[in-house]
mmCIF file of C-alpha atoms and ligand atoms in Angstrom:
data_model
loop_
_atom_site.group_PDB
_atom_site.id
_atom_site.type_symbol
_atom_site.label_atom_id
_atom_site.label_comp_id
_atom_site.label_asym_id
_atom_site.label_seq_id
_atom_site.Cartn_x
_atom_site.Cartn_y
_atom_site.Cartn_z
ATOM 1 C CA UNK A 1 -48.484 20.580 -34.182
ATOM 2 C CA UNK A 2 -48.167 24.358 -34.508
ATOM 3 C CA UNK A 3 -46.250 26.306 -37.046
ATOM 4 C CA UNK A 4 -44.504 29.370 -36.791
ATOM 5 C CA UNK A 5 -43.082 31.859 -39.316
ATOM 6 C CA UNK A 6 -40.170 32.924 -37.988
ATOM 7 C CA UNK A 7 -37.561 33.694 -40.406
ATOM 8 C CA UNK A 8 -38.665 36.325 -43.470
ATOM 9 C CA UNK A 9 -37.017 35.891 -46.394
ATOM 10 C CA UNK A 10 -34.547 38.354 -46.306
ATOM 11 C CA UNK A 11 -33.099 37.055 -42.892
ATOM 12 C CA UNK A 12 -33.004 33.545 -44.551
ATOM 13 C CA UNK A 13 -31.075 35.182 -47.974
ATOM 14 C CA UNK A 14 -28.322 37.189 -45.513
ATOM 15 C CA UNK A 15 -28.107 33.696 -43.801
ATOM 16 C CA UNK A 16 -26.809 31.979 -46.454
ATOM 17 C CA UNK A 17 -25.125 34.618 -48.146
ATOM 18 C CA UNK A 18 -23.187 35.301 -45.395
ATOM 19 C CA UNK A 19 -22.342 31.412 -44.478
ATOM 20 C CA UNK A 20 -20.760 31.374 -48.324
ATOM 21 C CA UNK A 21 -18.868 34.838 -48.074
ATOM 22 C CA UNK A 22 -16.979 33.914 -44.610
ATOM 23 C CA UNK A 23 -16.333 30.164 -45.896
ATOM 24 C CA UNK A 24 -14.842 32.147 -49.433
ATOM 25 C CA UNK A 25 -13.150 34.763 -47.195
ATOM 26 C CA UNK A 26 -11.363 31.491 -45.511
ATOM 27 C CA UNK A 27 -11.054 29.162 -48.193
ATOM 28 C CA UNK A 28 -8.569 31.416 -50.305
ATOM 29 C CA UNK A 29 -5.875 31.910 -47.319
ATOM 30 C CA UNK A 30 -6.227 28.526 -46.999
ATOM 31 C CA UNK A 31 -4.951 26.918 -50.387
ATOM 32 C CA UNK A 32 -2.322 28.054 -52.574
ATOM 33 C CA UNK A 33 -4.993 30.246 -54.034
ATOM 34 C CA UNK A 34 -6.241 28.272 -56.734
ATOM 35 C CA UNK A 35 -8.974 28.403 -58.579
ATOM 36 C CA UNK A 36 -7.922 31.732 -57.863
ATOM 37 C CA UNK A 37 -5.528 33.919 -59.789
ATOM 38 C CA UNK A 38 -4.993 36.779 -57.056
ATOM 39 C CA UNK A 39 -6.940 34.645 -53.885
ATOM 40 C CA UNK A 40 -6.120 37.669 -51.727
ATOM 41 C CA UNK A 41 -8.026 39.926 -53.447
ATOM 42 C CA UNK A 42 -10.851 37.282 -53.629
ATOM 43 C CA UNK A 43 -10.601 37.292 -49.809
ATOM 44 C CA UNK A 44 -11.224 41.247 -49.629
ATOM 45 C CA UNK A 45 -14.227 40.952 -52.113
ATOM 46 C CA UNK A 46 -15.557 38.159 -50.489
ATOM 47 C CA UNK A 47 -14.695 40.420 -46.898
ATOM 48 C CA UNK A 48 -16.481 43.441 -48.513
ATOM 49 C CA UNK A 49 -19.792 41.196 -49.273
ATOM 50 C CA UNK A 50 -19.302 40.149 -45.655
ATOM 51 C CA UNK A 51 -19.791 44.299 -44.492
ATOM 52 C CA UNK A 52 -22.565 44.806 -47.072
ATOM 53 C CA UNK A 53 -24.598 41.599 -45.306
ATOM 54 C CA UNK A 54 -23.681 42.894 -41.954
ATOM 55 C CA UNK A 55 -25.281 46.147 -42.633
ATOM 56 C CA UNK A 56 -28.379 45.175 -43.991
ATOM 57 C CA UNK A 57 -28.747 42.623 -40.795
ATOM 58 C CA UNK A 58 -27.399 45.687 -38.254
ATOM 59 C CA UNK A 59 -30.823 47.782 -39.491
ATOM 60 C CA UNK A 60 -32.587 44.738 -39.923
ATOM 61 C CA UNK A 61 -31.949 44.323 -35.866
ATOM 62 C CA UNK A 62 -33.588 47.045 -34.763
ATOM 63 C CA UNK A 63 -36.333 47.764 -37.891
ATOM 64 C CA UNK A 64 -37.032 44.352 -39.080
ATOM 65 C CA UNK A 65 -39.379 41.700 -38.821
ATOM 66 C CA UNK A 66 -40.465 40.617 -35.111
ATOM 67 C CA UNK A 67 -38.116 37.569 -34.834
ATOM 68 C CA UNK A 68 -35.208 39.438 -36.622
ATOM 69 C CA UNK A 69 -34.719 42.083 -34.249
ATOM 70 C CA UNK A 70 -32.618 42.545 -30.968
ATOM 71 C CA UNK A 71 -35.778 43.120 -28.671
ATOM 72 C CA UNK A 72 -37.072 39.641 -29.738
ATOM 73 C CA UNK A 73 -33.969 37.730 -28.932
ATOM 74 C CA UNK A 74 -32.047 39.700 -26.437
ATOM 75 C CA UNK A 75 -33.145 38.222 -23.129
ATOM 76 C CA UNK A 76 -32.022 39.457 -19.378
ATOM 77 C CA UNK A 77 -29.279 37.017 -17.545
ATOM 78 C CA UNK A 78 -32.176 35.700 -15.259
ATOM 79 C CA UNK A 79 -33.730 34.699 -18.424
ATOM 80 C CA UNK A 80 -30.882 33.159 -20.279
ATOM 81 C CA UNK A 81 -29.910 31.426 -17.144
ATOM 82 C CA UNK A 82 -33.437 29.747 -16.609
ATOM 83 C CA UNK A 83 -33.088 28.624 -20.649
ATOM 84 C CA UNK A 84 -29.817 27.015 -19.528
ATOM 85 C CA UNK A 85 -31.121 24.865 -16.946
ATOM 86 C CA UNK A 86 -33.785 23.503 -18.953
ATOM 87 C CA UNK A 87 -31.612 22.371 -21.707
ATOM 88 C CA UNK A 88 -29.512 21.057 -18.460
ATOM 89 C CA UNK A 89 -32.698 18.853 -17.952
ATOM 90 C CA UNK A 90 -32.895 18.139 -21.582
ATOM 91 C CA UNK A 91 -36.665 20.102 -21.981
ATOM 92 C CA UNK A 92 -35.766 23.337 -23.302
ATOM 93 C CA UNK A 93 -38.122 25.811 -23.270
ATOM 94 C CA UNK A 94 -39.446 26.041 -26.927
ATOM 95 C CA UNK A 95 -38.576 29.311 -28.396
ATOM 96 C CA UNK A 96 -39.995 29.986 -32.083
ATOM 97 C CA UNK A 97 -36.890 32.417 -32.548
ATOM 98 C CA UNK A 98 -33.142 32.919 -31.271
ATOM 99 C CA UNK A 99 -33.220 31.116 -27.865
ATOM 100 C CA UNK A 100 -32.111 33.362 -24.856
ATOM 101 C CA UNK A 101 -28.278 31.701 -25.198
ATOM 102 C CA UNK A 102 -28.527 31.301 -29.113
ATOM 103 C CA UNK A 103 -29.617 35.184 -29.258
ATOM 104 C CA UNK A 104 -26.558 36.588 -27.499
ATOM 105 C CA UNK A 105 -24.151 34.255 -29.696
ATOM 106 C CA UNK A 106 -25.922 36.069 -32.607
ATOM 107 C CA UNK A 107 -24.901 38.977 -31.610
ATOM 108 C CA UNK A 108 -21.454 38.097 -30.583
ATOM 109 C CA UNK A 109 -20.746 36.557 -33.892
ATOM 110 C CA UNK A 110 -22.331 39.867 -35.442
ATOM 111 C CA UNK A 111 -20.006 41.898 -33.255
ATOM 112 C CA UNK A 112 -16.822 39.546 -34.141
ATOM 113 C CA UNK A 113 -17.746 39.395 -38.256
ATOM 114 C CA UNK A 114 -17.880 43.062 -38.407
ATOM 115 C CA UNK A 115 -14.567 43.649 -36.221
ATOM 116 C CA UNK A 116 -13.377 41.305 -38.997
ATOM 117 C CA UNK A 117 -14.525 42.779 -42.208
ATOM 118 C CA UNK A 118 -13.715 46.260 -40.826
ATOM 119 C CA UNK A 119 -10.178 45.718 -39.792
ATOM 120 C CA UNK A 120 -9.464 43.979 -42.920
ATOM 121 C CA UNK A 121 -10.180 47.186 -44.779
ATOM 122 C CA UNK A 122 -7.135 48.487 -43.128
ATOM 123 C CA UNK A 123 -4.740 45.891 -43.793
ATOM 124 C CA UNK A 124 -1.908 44.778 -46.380
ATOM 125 C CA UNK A 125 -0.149 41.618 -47.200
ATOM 126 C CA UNK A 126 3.002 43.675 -47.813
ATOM 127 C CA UNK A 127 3.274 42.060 -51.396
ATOM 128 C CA UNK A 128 0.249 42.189 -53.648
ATOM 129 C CA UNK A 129 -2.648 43.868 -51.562
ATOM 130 C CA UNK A 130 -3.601 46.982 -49.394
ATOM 131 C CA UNK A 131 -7.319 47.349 -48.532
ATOM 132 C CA UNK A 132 -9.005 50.369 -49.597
ATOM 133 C CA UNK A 133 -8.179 52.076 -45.818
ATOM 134 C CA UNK A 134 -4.666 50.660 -45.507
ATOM 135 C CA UNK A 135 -2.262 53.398 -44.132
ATOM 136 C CA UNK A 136 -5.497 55.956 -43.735
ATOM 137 C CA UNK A 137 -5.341 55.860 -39.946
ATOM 138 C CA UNK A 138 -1.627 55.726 -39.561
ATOM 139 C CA UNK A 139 0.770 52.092 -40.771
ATOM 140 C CA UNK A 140 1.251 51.872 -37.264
ATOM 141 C CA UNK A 141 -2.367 51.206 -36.860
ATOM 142 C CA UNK A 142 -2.497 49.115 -39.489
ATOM 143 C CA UNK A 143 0.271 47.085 -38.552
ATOM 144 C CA UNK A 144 -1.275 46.349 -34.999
ATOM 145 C CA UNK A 145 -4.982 45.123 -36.842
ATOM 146 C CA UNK A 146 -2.441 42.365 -38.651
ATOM 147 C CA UNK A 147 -2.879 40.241 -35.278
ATOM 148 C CA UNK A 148 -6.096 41.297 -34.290
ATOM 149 C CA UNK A 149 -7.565 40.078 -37.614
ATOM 150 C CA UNK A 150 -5.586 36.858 -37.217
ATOM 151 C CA UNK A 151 -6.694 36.570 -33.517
ATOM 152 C CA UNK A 152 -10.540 37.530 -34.218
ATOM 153 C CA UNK A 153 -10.918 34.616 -37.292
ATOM 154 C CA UNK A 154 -9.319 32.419 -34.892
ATOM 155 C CA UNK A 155 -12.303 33.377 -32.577
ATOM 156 C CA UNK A 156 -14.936 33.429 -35.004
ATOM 157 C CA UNK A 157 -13.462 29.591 -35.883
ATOM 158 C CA UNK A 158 -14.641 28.395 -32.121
ATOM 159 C CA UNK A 159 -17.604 31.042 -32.759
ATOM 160 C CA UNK A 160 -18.464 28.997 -35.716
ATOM 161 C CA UNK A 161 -17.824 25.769 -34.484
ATOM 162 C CA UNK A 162 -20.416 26.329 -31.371
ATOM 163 C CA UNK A 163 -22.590 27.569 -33.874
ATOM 164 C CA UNK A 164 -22.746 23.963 -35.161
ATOM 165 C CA UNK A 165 -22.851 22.186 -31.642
ATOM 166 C CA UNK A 166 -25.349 23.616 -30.774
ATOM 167 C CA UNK A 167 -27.359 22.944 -34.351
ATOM 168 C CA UNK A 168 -26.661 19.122 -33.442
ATOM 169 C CA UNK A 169 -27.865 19.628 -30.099
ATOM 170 C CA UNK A 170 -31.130 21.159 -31.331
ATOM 171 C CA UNK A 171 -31.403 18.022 -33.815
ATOM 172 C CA UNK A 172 -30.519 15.768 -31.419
ATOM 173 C CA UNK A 173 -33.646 16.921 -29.103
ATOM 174 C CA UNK A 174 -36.197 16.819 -32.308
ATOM 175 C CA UNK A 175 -35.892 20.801 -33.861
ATOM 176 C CA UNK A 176 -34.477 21.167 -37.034
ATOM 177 C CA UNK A 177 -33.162 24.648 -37.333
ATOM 178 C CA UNK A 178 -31.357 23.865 -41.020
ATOM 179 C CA UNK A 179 -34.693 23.233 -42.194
ATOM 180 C CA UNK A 180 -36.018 26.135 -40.925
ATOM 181 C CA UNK A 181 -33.256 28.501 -42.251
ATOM 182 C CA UNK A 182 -34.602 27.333 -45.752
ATOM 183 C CA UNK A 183 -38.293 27.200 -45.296
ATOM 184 C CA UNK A 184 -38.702 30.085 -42.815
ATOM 185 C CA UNK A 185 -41.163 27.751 -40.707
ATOM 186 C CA UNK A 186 -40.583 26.317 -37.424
ATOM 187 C CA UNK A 187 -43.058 23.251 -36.084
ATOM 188 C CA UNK A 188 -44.123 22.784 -32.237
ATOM 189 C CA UNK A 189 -45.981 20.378 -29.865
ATOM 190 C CA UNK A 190 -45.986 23.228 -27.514
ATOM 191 C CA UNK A 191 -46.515 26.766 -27.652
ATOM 192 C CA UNK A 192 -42.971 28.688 -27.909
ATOM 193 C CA UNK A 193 -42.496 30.849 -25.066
ATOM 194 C CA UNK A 194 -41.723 33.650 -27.705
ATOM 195 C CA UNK A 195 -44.957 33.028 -29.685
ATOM 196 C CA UNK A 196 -46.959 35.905 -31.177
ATOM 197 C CA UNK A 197 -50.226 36.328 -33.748
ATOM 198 C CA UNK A 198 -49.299 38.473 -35.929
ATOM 199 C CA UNK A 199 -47.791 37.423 -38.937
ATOM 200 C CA UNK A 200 -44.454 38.333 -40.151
ATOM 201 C CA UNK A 201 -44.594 40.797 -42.932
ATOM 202 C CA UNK A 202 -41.601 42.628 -44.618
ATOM 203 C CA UNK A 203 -41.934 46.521 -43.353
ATOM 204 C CA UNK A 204 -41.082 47.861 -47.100
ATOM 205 C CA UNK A 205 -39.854 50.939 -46.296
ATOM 206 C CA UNK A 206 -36.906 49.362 -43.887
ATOM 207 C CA UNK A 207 -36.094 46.426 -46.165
ATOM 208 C CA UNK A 208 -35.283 48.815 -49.105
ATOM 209 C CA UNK A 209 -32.953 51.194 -46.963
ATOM 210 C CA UNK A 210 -31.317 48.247 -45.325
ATOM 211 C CA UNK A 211 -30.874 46.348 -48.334
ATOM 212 C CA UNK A 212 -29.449 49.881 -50.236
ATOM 213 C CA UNK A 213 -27.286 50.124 -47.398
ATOM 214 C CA UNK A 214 -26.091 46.750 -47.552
ATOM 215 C CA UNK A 215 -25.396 46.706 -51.802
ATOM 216 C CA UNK A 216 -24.014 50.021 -51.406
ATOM 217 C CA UNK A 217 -21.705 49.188 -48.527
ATOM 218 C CA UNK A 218 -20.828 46.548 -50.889
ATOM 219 C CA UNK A 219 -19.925 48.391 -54.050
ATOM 220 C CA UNK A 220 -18.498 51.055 -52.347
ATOM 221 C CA UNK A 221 -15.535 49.050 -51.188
ATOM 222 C CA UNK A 222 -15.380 46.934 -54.111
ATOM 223 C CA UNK A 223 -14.416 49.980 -56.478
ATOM 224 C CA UNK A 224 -12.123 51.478 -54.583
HETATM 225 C C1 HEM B 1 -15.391 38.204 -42.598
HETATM 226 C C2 HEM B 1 -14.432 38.539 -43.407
HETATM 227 C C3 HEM B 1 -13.001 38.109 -43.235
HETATM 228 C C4 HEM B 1 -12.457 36.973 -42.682
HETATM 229 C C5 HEM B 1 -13.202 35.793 -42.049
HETATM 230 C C6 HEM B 1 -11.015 37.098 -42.770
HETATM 231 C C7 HEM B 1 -10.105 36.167 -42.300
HETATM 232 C C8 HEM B 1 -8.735 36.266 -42.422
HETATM 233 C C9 HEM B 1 -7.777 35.308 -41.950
HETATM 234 C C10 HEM B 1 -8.116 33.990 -41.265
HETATM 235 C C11 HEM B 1 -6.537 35.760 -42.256
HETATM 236 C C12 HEM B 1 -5.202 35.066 -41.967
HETATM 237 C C13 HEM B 1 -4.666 35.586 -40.674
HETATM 238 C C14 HEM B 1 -3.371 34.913 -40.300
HETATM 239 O O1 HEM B 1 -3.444 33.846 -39.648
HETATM 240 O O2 HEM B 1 -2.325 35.463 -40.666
HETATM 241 C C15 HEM B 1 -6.684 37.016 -42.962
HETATM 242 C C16 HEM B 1 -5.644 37.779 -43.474
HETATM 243 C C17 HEM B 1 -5.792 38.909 -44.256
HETATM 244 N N1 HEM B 1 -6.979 39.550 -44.530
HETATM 245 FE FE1 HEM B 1 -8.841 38.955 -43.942
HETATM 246 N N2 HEM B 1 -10.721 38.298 -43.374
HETATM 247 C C18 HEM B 1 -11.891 38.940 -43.692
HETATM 248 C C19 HEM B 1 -12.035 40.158 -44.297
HETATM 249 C C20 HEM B 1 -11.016 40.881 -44.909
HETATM 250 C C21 HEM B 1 -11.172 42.099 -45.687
HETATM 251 C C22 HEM B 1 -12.493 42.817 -45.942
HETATM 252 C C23 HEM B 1 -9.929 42.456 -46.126
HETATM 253 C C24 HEM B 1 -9.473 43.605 -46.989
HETATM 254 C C25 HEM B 1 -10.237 44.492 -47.519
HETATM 255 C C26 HEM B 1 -8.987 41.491 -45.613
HETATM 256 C C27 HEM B 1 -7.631 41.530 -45.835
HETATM 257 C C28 HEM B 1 -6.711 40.639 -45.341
HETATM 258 C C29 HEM B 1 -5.276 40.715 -45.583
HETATM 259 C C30 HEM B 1 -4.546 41.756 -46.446
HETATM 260 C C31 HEM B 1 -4.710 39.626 -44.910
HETATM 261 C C32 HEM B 1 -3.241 39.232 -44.913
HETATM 262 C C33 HEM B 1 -2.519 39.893 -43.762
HETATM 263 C C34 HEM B 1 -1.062 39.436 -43.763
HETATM 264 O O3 HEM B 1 -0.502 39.203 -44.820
HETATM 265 O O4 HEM B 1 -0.516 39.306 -42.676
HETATM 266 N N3 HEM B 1 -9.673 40.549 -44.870
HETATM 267 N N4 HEM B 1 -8.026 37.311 -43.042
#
């Protein structure tokens, strides 16, 4: 058995921050808003913690740990295409981070959660809410991101939901990625095709800017 670090802790804290904010961000359109007294505005703050995460994991891309970034998990077609067949043949190549198919879904569901939280910013509910850009850019604008934002959650639903096939998937062929997302560690019988010595240290300098960026993203919104 070999064991990987793959996941600093920072990647594993926007994980699960994130997973709460976008189920809060759906929960209170879903009910008649309780436990919530306004549940729209909930939704915005809840949207606005969504942008702040995003941030942080958007520099975190390209200046964070090894397995965090886009050059790690980014792969050419030829090389996502090769990954496919072997989970075809139920042997996928072991990769200690993103697979070549799981990393481009990352960064599709990056791309579709920050199309979300950004064109919320520009919407109203015509009754008790207008985000803190609503009518900046024109309320013909606005009015056109109503349906986009209703079309793009609708996409980041089957986003989400292939998200979790392919978690079971994983399972079902012995890797436990939940695990992982908690402990940071990753166990093999054979030696991940993305494997590297050196060990995964935060870069201090980065992790403070991205993590300002991403609290003041935050805060910025939320006191408007
Ligand atoms: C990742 C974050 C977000 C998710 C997943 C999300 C999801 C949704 C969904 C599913 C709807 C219902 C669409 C429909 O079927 O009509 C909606 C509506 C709405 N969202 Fe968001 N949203 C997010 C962020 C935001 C943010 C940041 C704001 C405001 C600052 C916002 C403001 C609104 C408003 C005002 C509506 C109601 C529009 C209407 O009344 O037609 N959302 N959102």
């Amino acid at each position: 058995m070999q064991a990987v670090h793959v996941w600093d802790v920072l990647v594993r804290i926007f994980h699960w921050a994130l997973v709460a904010a976008v189920l809060l961000s759906f929960y209170t359109l879903k009910t008649d808003g309780a436990p919530f007294l306004f549940p729209i505005e909930i939704h915005a703050q809840a949207g606005y913690v969504v942008l702040g995460l995003l941030t942080f994991r958007w520099i975190w891309a390209f200046f964070g740990t090894h397995y965090a970034r886009f050059r790690a998990f980014l792969t050419s077609p030829k090389t996502s295409a090769s990954y496919a067949q072997s989970l075809i043949r139920r042997q996928p190549t072991p990769y200690a981070g993103h697979n070549p198919l799981g990393g481009w879904a990352v960064l599709i569901l990056m791309l579709s959660l920050t199309f979300q939280a950004v064109s919320g910013l520009f919407l109203s509910d015509d009754i008790f809410f207008s985000g803190p850009l609503y009518g900046s850019l024109g309320n013909a604008f606005s009015n056109a991101l109503v349906s986009w934002h209703a079309l793009n959650a609708q996409f980041l639903m089957v986003l989400i939901g292939l998200h979790l096939v392919a978690i079971a998937v994983h399972a079902a062929l012995g890797e436990r990625l939940v695990k992982a997302m908690f402990t940071g560690v990753k166990t093999f019988t054979r030696t991940p095709a993305d494997a590297i010595n050196v060990s995964i240290r935060l870069p201090i300098i980065s992790a403070l800017v991205a993590i300002l960026a991403g609290i003041g993203m935050s805060v910025f919104f939320w006191l408007q």
